[in-house]
Coordinates of C-alpha atoms in Angstrom, one line a residue:
K24 CA -21.1 0.3 -26.3
D25 CA -22.4 4.0 -26.4
K26 CA -21.8 5.7 -29.6
A27 CA -20.5 9.3 -29.5
P28 CA -23.2 12.2 -30.5
P29 CA -23.3 12.9 -34.1
Q30 CA -21.6 16.5 -33.5
I31 CA -18.6 14.9 -32.2
Y32 CA -18.1 12.9 -35.7
R33 CA -18.8 16.2 -37.6
A34 CA -16.2 17.8 -35.4
L35 CA -13.7 15.3 -36.2
H36 CA -14.5 15.4 -39.8
W37 CA -14.0 19.3 -39.9
Y38 CA -10.9 18.7 -38.1
I39 CA -9.4 16.2 -40.6
L40 CA -10.5 18.4 -43.5
L41 CA -8.8 21.4 -42.1
Q42 CA -5.5 19.2 -41.7
E43 CA -6.0 18.1 -45.2
K44 CA -6.2 21.8 -46.6
H45 CA -3.9 23.4 -44.3
P46 CA -1.3 20.9 -42.7
E47 CA 0.7 23.9 -41.2
Y48 CA -1.9 24.5 -38.9
K49 CA -1.3 22.4 -35.4
S50 CA -3.8 21.3 -33.0
S51 CA -2.3 23.4 -30.4
L52 CA -3.4 26.5 -32.4
W53 CA -6.8 26.0 -31.9
L54 CA -6.9 23.8 -28.7
N55 CA -5.1 26.6 -26.9
T56 CA -8.1 29.0 -27.8
V57 CA -10.7 26.4 -27.0
A58 CA -9.2 24.8 -23.8
R59 CA -7.4 27.8 -22.4
P60 CA -7.8 27.6 -18.5
Q61 CA -9.8 30.6 -17.1
L62 CA -8.2 30.3 -13.5
T63 CA -6.0 32.7 -12.2
S64 CA -2.5 31.7 -11.0
K65 CA -3.9 32.0 -7.3
E66 CA -6.8 29.7 -8.0
L67 CA -4.3 27.2 -9.7
E68 CA -1.9 27.5 -6.7
S69 CA -5.1 26.8 -4.4
I70 CA -6.0 23.8 -6.5
K71 CA -2.3 22.5 -6.5
S72 CA -2.2 22.7 -2.6
E73 CA -5.4 21.1 -2.1
V74 CA -4.4 18.0 -4.6
V75 CA -1.0 17.8 -2.6
D76 CA -2.9 18.0 0.6
Q77 CA -5.1 15.0 -0.3
S78 CA -2.3 13.0 -1.7
T79 CA -0.3 13.5 1.4
N80 CA -3.5 12.7 3.6
A81 CA -3.8 9.6 1.6
L82 CA -0.3 8.5 2.0
T83 CA -0.3 9.3 5.8
K84 CA -3.4 7.2 6.2
K85 CA -1.7 4.4 4.2
A86 CA 1.3 4.7 6.3
I87 CA -0.7 4.7 9.6
F88 CA -2.4 1.4 8.3
Y89 CA 0.9 -0.5 7.6
L90 CA 2.4 0.7 10.7
E91 CA -0.6 -0.6 12.8
E92 CA -0.6 -3.8 10.9
E93 CA 3.0 -4.4 11.5
N94 CA 2.4 -3.5 15.1
L95 CA -0.4 -6.2 15.2
K96 CA 2.2 -8.7 13.8
R97 CA 4.9 -7.7 16.3
N98 CA 2.4 -8.2 19.1
R99 CA 1.4 -11.8 17.8
L100 CA 5.0 -12.5 17.7
K101 CA 5.8 -11.3 21.1
S102 CA 2.7 -13.3 22.4
E103 CA 4.0 -16.5 20.4
M104 CA 7.6 -15.9 21.9
E105 CA 6.1 -15.6 25.7
D106 CA 4.2 -18.9 25.2
R107 CA 7.3 -20.6 23.9
L108 CA 9.4 -19.4 26.7
G109 CA 6.7 -20.5 29.0
Q110 CA 6.9 -23.7 27.5
L111 CA 10.9 -23.9 27.5
T112 CA 10.7 -23.0 31.5
S113 CA 8.4 -25.8 32.0
M114 CA 10.5 -28.2 30.0
K115 CA 13.5 -27.0 31.8
T116 CA 11.7 -27.8 35.1
K117 CA 10.6 -31.4 34.1
L118 CA 14.2 -31.8 33.0
Q119 CA 15.6 -31.1 36.2
Y120 CA 13.4 -33.2 37.9
L121 CA 14.3 -36.1 35.8
I122 CA 17.9 -35.3 36.4
A123 CA 17.2 -35.4 40.3
F124 CA 15.4 -38.5 39.9
Q125 CA 18.2 -40.4 37.7
A126 CA 20.7 -39.2 40.5
I127 CA 18.7 -40.5 43.2
L128 CA 18.2 -43.7 41.3
A129 CA 21.7 -44.2 40.8
A130 CA 22.8 -43.5 44.2
A131 CA 20.1 -46.3 45.3
I132 CA 21.3 -48.8 42.9
L133 CA 25.1 -47.8 44.2
I134 CA 23.8 -48.4 47.7
I135 CA 22.3 -51.8 47.1
A136 CA 25.3 -53.0 44.8
L137 CA 27.5 -52.3 47.9
N138 CA 25.5 -54.0 50.3

């Protein structure tokens, strides 16, 4: 969308002309003079540790987020299991009543048949 300023085109044109006239010159020769960092090693180490700290903090936040999400899933599953256990207990009680009723009914039929 946006066009580069004319000085960029001019600089690239000069660079191409320089490469054509002197192919032995490498871009690293002039780039090192133009783009040399002016920071001390202490400043570079400080920046490096800051970047590492930010990365570590981001990873820690991500890990905490995923752990909390897994904890929520575990709690949901635990709740579901407790509900199912309650349903099983209820079904067990009903089944015991049904077996007891069948035993009483069988005894009553046996008593009637013997009389």
